[in-house]
XYZ file of N, CA and C in Angstrom:
696
model
N 108.119 97.011 112.265
C 108.923 96.071 111.379
C 109.451 96.876 110.211
N 108.541 97.577 109.535
C 108.932 98.361 108.366
C 109.940 99.453 108.719
N 109.631 100.145 109.817
C 110.502 101.265 110.234
C 111.886 100.743 110.683
N 111.883 99.578 111.341
C 113.140 98.998 111.716
C 114.008 98.627 110.509
N 113.324 98.084 109.506
C 114.080 97.711 108.244
C 114.590 98.987 107.567
N 113.739 100.041 107.587
C 114.195 101.277 106.919
C 115.353 101.943 107.587
N 115.176 102.205 108.912
C 116.213 102.906 109.632
C 117.399 102.016 109.984
N 117.179 100.741 109.922
C 118.277 99.799 110.195
C 119.106 99.541 108.951
N 118.720 100.096 107.839
C 119.440 99.927 106.591
C 119.842 101.300 106.080
N 121.006 101.804 106.419
C 121.443 103.150 106.050
C 121.409 103.390 104.527
N 121.759 102.385 103.732
C 121.747 102.571 102.294
C 120.351 102.835 101.782
N 119.366 102.068 102.268
C 117.991 102.244 101.825
C 117.432 103.590 102.344
N 117.756 103.983 103.522
C 117.304 105.245 104.071
C 117.910 106.397 103.249
N 119.186 106.332 102.896
C 119.830 107.383 102.101
C 119.200 107.424 100.709
N 118.817 106.259 100.175
C 118.180 106.260 98.838
C 116.779 106.924 98.934
N 116.029 106.631 100.021
C 114.750 107.274 100.236
C 114.880 108.801 100.251
N 115.860 109.288 101.033
C 116.095 110.702 101.141
C 116.441 111.357 99.848
N 117.273 110.621 99.048
C 117.675 111.170 97.762
C 116.508 111.202 96.766
N 115.666 110.147 96.775
C 114.502 110.136 95.919
C 113.521 111.210 96.291
N 113.305 111.376 97.640
C 112.350 112.345 98.087
C 112.830 113.768 97.729
N 114.100 114.036 97.822
C 114.587 115.348 97.465
C 114.491 115.609 95.985
N 114.868 114.581 95.181
C 114.850 114.772 93.722
C 113.470 114.823 93.111
N 112.521 114.184 93.794
C 111.168 114.110 93.247
C 110.246 115.295 93.714
N 110.695 115.977 94.736
C 109.820 116.980 95.322
C 109.473 118.101 94.320
N 110.512 118.655 93.663
C 110.287 119.765 92.749
C 109.477 119.307 91.529
N 109.705 118.151 90.865
C 108.830 117.741 89.766
C 107.351 117.584 90.210
N 107.176 117.003 91.428
C 105.820 116.886 91.942
C 105.191 118.257 92.161
N 105.915 119.143 92.809
C 105.330 120.459 93.117
C 105.117 121.248 91.838
N 105.973 121.120 90.871
C 105.847 121.805 89.568
C 104.588 121.263 88.877
N 104.372 119.946 88.935
C 103.155 119.406 88.310
C 101.917 119.906 89.018
N 101.996 120.084 90.347
C 100.827 120.609 91.078
C 100.568 122.028 90.698
N 101.594 122.885 90.669
C 101.402 124.298 90.444
C 101.068 124.587 88.974
N 101.711 123.792 88.055
C 101.508 124.062 86.626
C 100.233 123.482 86.056
N 99.879 122.299 86.511
C 98.682 121.627 85.926
C 97.545 121.448 86.903
N 97.859 120.865 88.069
C 96.763 120.530 89.079
C 95.970 121.800 89.446
N 96.677 122.856 89.900
C 95.994 124.052 90.323
C 95.403 124.826 89.145
N 96.124 124.901 88.009
C 95.563 125.637 86.865
C 94.337 124.910 86.337
N 94.403 123.588 86.289
C 93.259 122.782 85.864
C 92.062 123.009 86.759
N 92.274 122.998 88.071
C 91.177 123.226 88.983
C 90.621 124.614 88.888
N 91.459 125.632 88.755
C 91.004 127.022 88.654
C 90.156 127.255 87.422
N 90.690 126.797 86.277
C 89.956 126.992 84.976
C 88.652 126.236 85.032
N 88.692 124.995 85.475
C 87.491 124.165 85.468
C 86.412 124.747 86.436
N 86.926 125.217 87.574
C 85.965 125.733 88.553
C 85.310 127.046 88.078
N 86.073 127.881 87.402
C 85.553 129.114 86.901
C 84.475 128.839 85.823
N 84.783 127.946 84.853
C 83.836 127.585 83.850
C 82.626 126.854 84.434
N 82.947 125.979 85.320
C 81.836 125.232 86.018
C 80.909 126.144 86.817
N 81.446 127.143 87.401
C 80.569 128.065 88.165
C 79.611 128.795 87.262
N 80.085 129.190 86.071
C 79.218 129.859 85.081
C 78.102 128.877 84.693
N 78.501 127.601 84.410
C 77.499 126.591 84.028
C 76.556 126.384 85.181
N 77.016 126.394 86.379
C 76.190 126.149 87.572
C 75.156 127.245 87.714
N 75.534 128.509 87.538
C 74.601 129.641 87.653
C 73.548 129.562 86.590
N 73.939 129.283 85.366
C 72.974 129.184 84.295
C 71.990 128.033 84.491
N 72.577 126.906 84.943
C 71.721 125.722 85.205
C 70.747 126.020 86.341
N 71.229 126.626 87.358
C 70.361 126.978 88.539
C 69.205 127.920 88.144
N 69.562 128.933 87.297
C 68.583 129.844 86.820
C 67.556 129.122 85.950
N 68.059 128.149 85.137
C 67.123 127.403 84.291
C 66.195 126.563 85.137
N 66.681 126.009 86.287
C 65.869 125.209 87.135
C 64.727 125.989 87.822
N 64.984 127.279 88.094
C 63.974 128.064 88.771
C 63.204 128.983 87.821
N 63.477 128.821 86.553
C 62.843 129.723 85.593
C 61.374 129.516 85.374
N 60.935 128.274 85.589
C 59.531 127.936 85.364
C 59.264 127.526 83.933
N 60.209 127.675 83.029
C 60.124 127.261 81.670
C 60.341 125.711 81.636
N 59.332 124.993 81.165
C 59.370 123.518 81.250
C 60.486 122.954 80.417
N 60.814 123.597 79.260
C 61.914 123.089 78.422
C 63.249 123.260 79.124
N 63.496 124.479 79.641
C 64.771 124.758 80.340
C 64.909 123.915 81.577
N 63.797 123.754 82.336
C 63.823 122.961 83.513
C 64.173 121.497 83.167
N 63.564 120.981 82.095
C 63.792 119.605 81.728
C 65.213 119.381 81.295
N 65.774 120.324 80.475
C 67.171 120.173 80.029
C 68.126 120.189 81.176
N 67.874 121.153 82.131
C 68.754 121.297 83.281
C 68.726 120.041 84.168
N 67.500 119.502 84.373
C 67.354 118.277 85.178
C 68.077 117.122 84.571
N 67.971 116.959 83.257
C 68.589 115.800 82.581
C 70.084 115.930 82.722
N 70.594 117.115 82.462
C 72.049 117.367 82.572
C 72.597 117.087 83.944
N 71.937 117.562 84.956
C 72.346 117.325 86.349
C 72.252 115.827 86.695
N 71.204 115.193 86.232
C 70.989 113.776 86.538
C 72.098 112.921 85.903
N 72.453 113.200 84.640
C 73.455 112.415 83.979
C 74.825 112.593 84.613
N 75.221 113.892 84.894
C 76.492 114.108 85.472
C 76.625 113.516 86.883
N 75.592 113.717 87.726
C 75.627 113.217 89.060
C 75.432 111.721 89.184
N 74.894 111.121 88.098
C 74.633 109.665 88.135
C 75.680 108.821 87.523
N 76.754 109.463 87.022
C 77.868 108.723 86.401
C 79.170 109.109 87.046
N 80.145 108.218 87.103
C 81.442 108.523 87.714
C 82.213 109.554 86.911
N 82.949 110.378 87.613
C 83.774 111.407 86.912
C 84.772 110.778 86.008
N 85.385 109.669 86.473
C 86.401 109.038 85.640
C 85.818 108.525 84.323
N 84.617 108.020 84.354
C 83.917 107.541 83.151
C 83.709 108.720 82.209
N 83.275 109.845 82.761
C 83.077 111.052 81.946
C 84.324 111.492 81.267
N 85.446 111.430 81.961
C 86.719 111.837 81.373
C 87.117 110.913 80.262
N 86.860 109.550 80.470
C 87.233 108.550 79.450
C 86.347 108.739 78.189
N 85.050 109.061 78.372
C 84.154 109.286 77.247
C 84.675 110.425 76.411
N 85.117 111.512 77.060
C 85.555 112.722 76.334
C 86.835 112.445 75.623
N 87.821 111.864 76.310
C 89.176 111.724 75.760
C 89.351 110.532 74.861
N 88.787 109.364 75.288
C 88.975 108.129 74.555
C 87.793 107.783 73.671
N 86.598 108.223 74.041
C 85.419 107.872 73.357
C 85.094 108.718 72.119
N 85.195 110.067 72.288
C 84.911 110.977 71.178
C 85.689 110.805 69.914
N 87.012 110.379 69.981
C 87.732 110.133 68.751
C 87.110 109.082 67.876
N 86.324 108.161 68.417
C 85.661 107.137 67.581
C 84.607 107.730 66.689
N 84.100 108.905 67.015
C 83.143 109.590 66.145
C 83.782 110.813 65.470
N 85.101 110.823 65.430
C 85.819 111.893 64.674
C 86.107 113.168 65.448
N 85.895 113.118 66.775
C 86.160 114.335 67.587
C 87.348 114.035 68.513
N 88.490 114.637 68.241
C 89.720 114.395 68.993
C 90.063 115.660 69.799
N 90.207 115.533 71.057
C 90.498 116.654 71.961
C 91.742 116.271 72.760
N 92.664 117.209 72.875
C 93.888 116.938 73.664
C 93.521 116.670 75.119
N 94.502 116.127 75.849
C 94.264 115.687 77.203
C 93.880 116.824 78.154
N 94.571 117.934 78.119
C 94.271 119.039 79.080
C 92.890 119.612 78.765
N 92.554 119.983 77.506
C 91.219 120.495 77.233
C 90.118 119.453 77.590
N 90.380 118.166 77.337
C 89.428 117.155 77.715
C 89.156 117.138 79.225
N 90.230 117.290 79.999
C 90.109 117.383 81.462
C 89.305 118.582 81.886
N 89.550 119.716 81.210
C 88.865 120.963 81.523
C 87.380 120.785 81.260
N 87.011 120.198 80.112
C 85.605 119.966 79.743
C 84.967 119.017 80.812
N 85.616 117.923 81.095
C 85.058 116.982 82.004
C 84.827 117.533 83.410
N 85.864 118.171 83.940
C 85.732 118.740 85.288
C 84.742 119.917 85.318
N 84.714 120.715 84.284
C 83.790 121.828 84.223
C 82.349 121.356 84.248
N 82.055 120.344 83.460
C 80.695 119.831 83.423
C 80.312 119.216 84.716
N 81.267 118.534 85.339
C 81.007 117.905 86.654
C 80.754 118.957 87.736
N 81.651 119.974 87.752
C 81.468 121.020 88.769
C 80.130 121.779 88.524
N 79.829 122.001 87.271
C 78.605 122.734 86.962
C 77.351 122.033 87.486
N 77.351 120.708 87.332
C 76.146 119.959 87.789
C 75.999 120.030 89.288
N 77.087 119.715 89.988
C 76.999 119.726 91.470
C 76.866 121.087 92.058
N 77.583 122.087 91.535
C 77.474 123.451 92.094
C 76.138 124.072 91.743
N 75.495 123.653 90.683
C 74.174 124.217 90.361
C 73.157 123.973 91.466
N 73.268 122.848 92.112
C 72.327 122.546 93.200
C 72.635 123.468 94.390
N 73.921 123.769 94.604
C 74.278 124.697 95.644
C 73.765 126.068 95.382
N 73.974 126.541 94.177
C 73.511 127.893 93.788
C 72.001 127.960 93.831
N 71.333 126.953 93.289
C 69.884 126.941 93.310
C 69.288 127.005 94.757
N 69.893 126.204 95.658
C 69.506 126.241 97.032
C 69.748 127.567 97.652
N 70.842 128.205 97.339
C 71.192 129.486 97.908
C 70.173 130.571 97.412
N 69.797 130.501 96.144
C 68.834 131.497 95.642
C 67.478 131.289 96.286
N 67.042 130.033 96.403
C 65.784 129.761 96.993
C 65.728 130.051 98.517
N 66.883 130.118 99.133
C 66.939 130.425 100.515
C 66.704 131.899 100.870
N 66.811 132.752 99.824
C 66.571 134.186 100.051
C 65.054 134.434 100.198
N 64.666 135.135 101.256
C 63.160 135.309 101.434
C 62.514 136.007 100.256
N 61.269 135.639 100.037
C 60.527 136.256 98.887
C 60.313 137.728 99.081
N 60.392 138.167 100.344
C 60.272 139.593 100.583
C 61.378 140.446 99.895
N 62.523 139.807 99.680
C 63.584 140.513 99.013
C 63.189 140.765 97.497
N 62.587 139.766 96.869
C 62.094 139.978 95.526
C 61.032 141.064 95.536
N 60.094 141.005 96.463
C 59.023 142.002 96.503
C 59.571 143.404 96.757
N 60.615 143.473 97.556
C 61.247 144.827 97.802
C 61.779 145.373 96.541
N 62.438 144.501 95.717
C 62.978 144.963 94.485
C 61.863 145.438 93.477
N 60.789 144.664 93.420
C 59.716 144.983 92.505
C 59.064 146.311 92.956
N 58.986 146.537 94.274
C 58.344 147.735 94.789
C 59.149 148.989 94.401
N 60.460 148.782 94.149
C 61.294 149.905 93.713
C 61.318 150.067 92.201
N 60.526 149.283 91.525
C 60.385 149.360 90.069
C 61.392 148.531 89.322
N 62.055 147.632 90.011
C 63.058 146.771 89.330
C 62.311 145.705 88.545
N 62.995 145.274 87.469
C 62.501 144.128 86.698
C 63.035 142.859 87.380
N 62.599 141.714 86.876
C 63.065 140.414 87.404
C 64.536 140.334 87.340
N 65.151 140.688 86.219
C 66.576 140.598 86.035
C 67.311 141.575 86.916
N 66.841 142.757 87.092
C 67.495 143.754 87.973
C 67.448 143.265 89.444
N 66.285 142.753 89.867
C 66.143 142.272 91.228
C 67.095 141.088 91.490
N 67.183 140.222 90.488
C 68.040 139.049 90.587
C 69.526 139.427 90.744
N 69.983 140.365 89.819
C 71.379 140.726 89.791
C 71.780 141.589 90.995
N 70.902 142.524 91.341
C 71.235 143.567 92.341
C 70.955 143.121 93.748
N 69.949 142.264 93.924
C 69.494 141.926 95.353
C 69.739 140.462 95.684
N 69.246 139.555 94.796
C 69.217 138.168 95.148
C 70.580 137.482 95.007
N 71.270 137.636 93.891
C 72.495 136.949 93.702
C 73.585 137.369 94.673
N 73.732 138.668 95.010
C 74.761 139.003 96.037
C 74.512 138.307 97.390
N 73.234 138.178 97.775
C 72.942 137.445 99.013
C 73.130 135.943 98.901
N 72.745 135.447 97.739
C 72.928 134.040 97.510
C 74.417 133.652 97.444
N 75.223 134.579 96.939
C 76.696 134.352 96.915
C 77.259 134.153 98.287
N 76.779 134.976 99.239
C 77.247 134.859 100.623
C 76.875 133.489 101.206
N 75.665 133.034 100.874
C 75.212 131.733 101.444
C 75.997 130.613 100.789
N 76.364 130.699 99.517
C 76.968 129.618 98.853
C 78.450 129.544 98.943
N 79.103 130.480 99.570
C 80.558 130.498 99.642
C 81.137 129.306 100.358
N 80.646 128.893 101.547
C 81.243 127.690 102.213
C 81.087 126.435 101.385
N 79.902 126.055 100.879
C 79.852 124.831 100.129
C 80.620 124.893 98.821
N 80.640 126.054 98.129
C 81.409 126.132 96.903
C 82.885 126.076 97.219
N 83.331 126.602 98.340
C 84.738 126.526 98.690
C 85.159 125.045 98.940
N 84.269 124.307 99.562
C 84.524 122.897 99.815
C 84.554 122.133 98.507
N 83.694 122.560 97.565
C 83.690 121.907 96.234
C 84.992 122.141 95.508
N 85.509 123.386 95.644
C 86.805 123.628 94.988
C 87.939 122.841 95.577
N 87.921 122.722 96.884
C 89.024 121.951 97.551
C 88.921 120.459 97.089
N 87.698 119.945 96.999
C 87.512 118.587 96.503
C 87.978 118.481 95.057
N 87.753 119.528 94.242
C 88.144 119.497 92.847
C 89.667 119.403 92.721
N 90.375 120.130 93.578
C 91.841 120.085 93.563
C 92.325 118.643 93.715
N 91.722 117.954 94.636
C 92.109 116.533 94.805
C 91.632 115.627 93.644
N 90.452 116.000 93.098
C 89.931 115.175 92.001
C 90.760 115.318 90.736
N 91.598 116.380 90.621
C 92.386 116.523 89.418
C 93.405 115.361 89.246
N 93.600 114.622 90.337
C 94.470 113.464 90.157
C 93.926 112.449 89.203
N 92.598 112.473 88.959
C 91.974 111.558 88.010
C 92.401 111.920 86.575
N 92.868 113.156 86.356
C 93.319 113.551 85.024
C 94.561 112.761 84.604
N 95.236 112.151 85.577
C 96.390 111.309 85.211
C 95.968 110.181 84.302
N 94.725 109.737 84.460
C 94.237 108.570 83.660
C 94.069 108.946 82.184
N 93.985 110.241 81.877
C 93.904 110.652 80.453
C 95.163 111.462 80.035
N 96.272 111.119 80.746
C 97.618 111.584 80.364
C 97.901 113.044 80.584
N 97.133 113.707 81.452
C 97.439 115.060 81.798
C 98.662 115.044 82.707
N 99.790 115.749 82.459
C 100.967 115.635 83.268
C 100.863 116.422 84.607
N 99.783 116.186 85.367
C 99.669 116.904 86.638
C 100.421 116.080 87.683
N 100.257 116.464 88.941
C 101.205 115.946 89.975
C 101.051 114.411 90.138
N 99.854 113.860 90.140
C 99.792 112.400 90.342
C 100.337 111.638 89.149
N 100.212 112.260 87.932
C 100.833 111.618 86.786
C 102.367 111.588 86.947
N 102.930 112.716 87.429
C 104.345 112.786 87.673
C 104.786 111.745 88.759
N 103.908 111.587 89.782
C 104.188 110.593 90.826
C 104.242 109.226 90.230
N 103.309 108.893 89.329
C 103.309 107.559 88.701
C 104.587 107.366 87.898
N 105.041 108.314 87.195
C 106.249 108.206 86.372
C 107.460 107.993 87.265
N 107.546 108.770 88.358
C 108.719 108.650 89.237
C 108.698 107.320 89.983
N 107.496 106.883 90.410
C 107.405 105.621 91.088
C 107.779 104.459 90.180
N 107.388 104.520 88.893
C 107.769 103.497 87.964
C 109.266 103.447 87.699
N 109.912 104.646 87.771
C 111.368 104.682 87.500
C 112.167 104.323 88.709
N 111.697 104.618 89.897
C 112.493 104.348 91.112
C 112.105 103.119 91.866
N 110.992 102.526 91.484
C 110.459 101.321 92.207
C 110.248 101.584 93.690
N 109.855 102.842 93.994
C 109.512 103.190 95.393
C 108.180 103.865 95.458
N 107.067 103.117 95.142
C 105.781 103.709 95.115
C 105.295 104.260 96.448
N 105.640 103.546 97.532
C 105.169 104.003 98.835
C 105.685 105.435 99.157
N 107.010 105.611 98.924
C 107.614 106.929 99.191
C 107.044 107.975 98.275
N 106.985 107.709 96.990
C 106.617 108.770 96.045
C 105.116 109.128 96.210
N 104.267 108.136 96.348
C 102.832 108.448 96.491
C 102.566 109.109 97.833
N 103.297 108.762 98.860
C 103.144 109.422 100.169
C 103.555 110.878 100.088
N 104.627 111.130 99.290
C 105.087 112.488 99.127
C 104.032 113.317 98.354
N 103.447 112.705 97.331
C 102.360 113.399 96.571
C 101.158 113.670 97.512
N 100.840 112.692 98.336
C 99.711 112.880 99.246
C 99.990 114.021 100.236
N 101.246 114.137 100.689
C 101.668 115.224 101.567
C 101.465 116.554 100.888
N 101.864 116.677 99.653
C 101.731 117.919 98.888
C 100.270 118.265 98.713
N 99.441 117.320 98.349
C 97.984 117.522 98.266
C 97.419 118.077 99.591
N 97.871 117.451 100.663
C 97.422 117.861 101.971
C 97.784 119.280 102.333
N 99.014 119.639 102.017
C 99.509 121.000 102.309
C 98.735 122.030 101.459
N 98.462 121.721 100.192
C 97.688 122.629 99.334
C 96.304 122.786 99.903
N 95.683 121.721 100.357
C 94.329 121.800 100.887
C 94.316 122.595 102.219
N 95.401 122.453 102.989
C 95.476 123.239 104.195
C 95.509 124.731 103.914
N 96.285 125.130 102.908
C 96.331 126.528 102.499
C 95.013 126.980 102.001
N 94.386 126.228 101.144
C 93.051 126.557 100.637
C 91.993 126.679 101.748
N 92.055 125.755 102.743
C 91.102 125.811 103.853
C 91.359 127.079 104.701
N 92.574 127.506 104.835
C 92.926 128.751 105.553
C 92.335 129.953 104.853
N 92.478 129.952 103.483
C 91.907 131.046 102.690
C 90.401 131.055 102.772
N 89.790 129.888 102.791
C 88.325 129.761 102.869
C 87.893 130.334 104.235
N 88.605 130.057 105.296
C 88.254 130.550 106.625
C 88.306 132.127 106.663
N 89.327 132.650 106.002
C 89.505 134.122 105.973
C 88.325 134.746 105.242
N 87.998 134.172 104.106
C 86.882 134.704 103.298
C 85.600 134.666 104.100
N 85.289 133.501 104.742
C 84.049 133.400 105.498
C 84.063 134.389 106.646
N 85.192 134.561 107.346
C 85.253 135.507 108.468
C 84.990 136.917 107.975
N 85.557 137.223 106.779
C 85.392 138.583 106.242
C 83.907 138.813 105.876
N 83.300 137.832 105.310
C 81.902 137.948 104.893
C 80.966 138.014 106.153
N 81.330 137.333 107.196
C 80.550 137.355 108.436
C 80.431 138.769 109.038
N 81.410 139.629 108.720
C 81.349 140.969 109.240
C 80.154 141.771 108.765
N 79.623 141.326 107.574
C 78.506 142.070 106.974
C 77.201 141.404 107.245
N 77.167 140.377 108.075
C 75.973 139.692 108.423
C 75.509 140.117 109.813
N 74.267 140.538 109.956
C 73.759 141.017 111.238
C 73.700 139.829 112.193
C-alpha cells in the first residue's frame, strides 16, 4: 500500500529523491565530523580508563578494588542517556558548565571505561600463571612482567570484544543528539523537522550507520585474521 502510493505519485517520488540527495552530504558530514571523531576520542580515553580500572581490580589493594568496583557498578547500573544528561544538564546547577561535545566525550569515555575494564580484566586473568612465573624467573619485576609478557597476550585476547564495543559505541553516539551535539542523528532530526519526511531521513541515517558498521566489521575481521597468524 505504501509503495503503491509512493511510486504511483510521481511528484512525491521526485520529492523523496530530491530530499535524499540533498540530505546525504549533511548526514555523512555529521557522521565523519562528529560521530566518528566522538567515538574515536571516547574509545581511546575509555580504553585508558579501562586498563587502569582492570589493574586496580586485580591489584589486591582493598581501596583500589573498592573504588574500581563502585565505579563499574554505577556506570553499568545506570543508562548512558541518564549519564549524559547528568553531565550536560545536571552539572550546571552546581556551577560546572561543560559544552556539548566535551560532555559527550566525558560521558562516553566513562561508559566505555567501565564496560571495557571487564573485558581487559578477563583477558589478563585468562593468561596462565606460568607466564607470570616465567617472567619472574628471568628477574623481571611485576611491572616488567605485566608490560612485556601479560598485556601483549591479553591484548590479543581482548581485540574481538573490544572491537565489538567500538562498533556499538559508533551507534551509541546517536544519543549525543539529546545533548545538542551536531552529529549525524542530530542532523537527521533537523532535516526531518524541516522536510516533514521523517521516514525517509531516518532511514537514510540508518543506512549510513549500517554502511559504517560494515566497514568497521571488515576492518575488525582483517585485524583478527592478522593476529591469528601469530597464534599456534
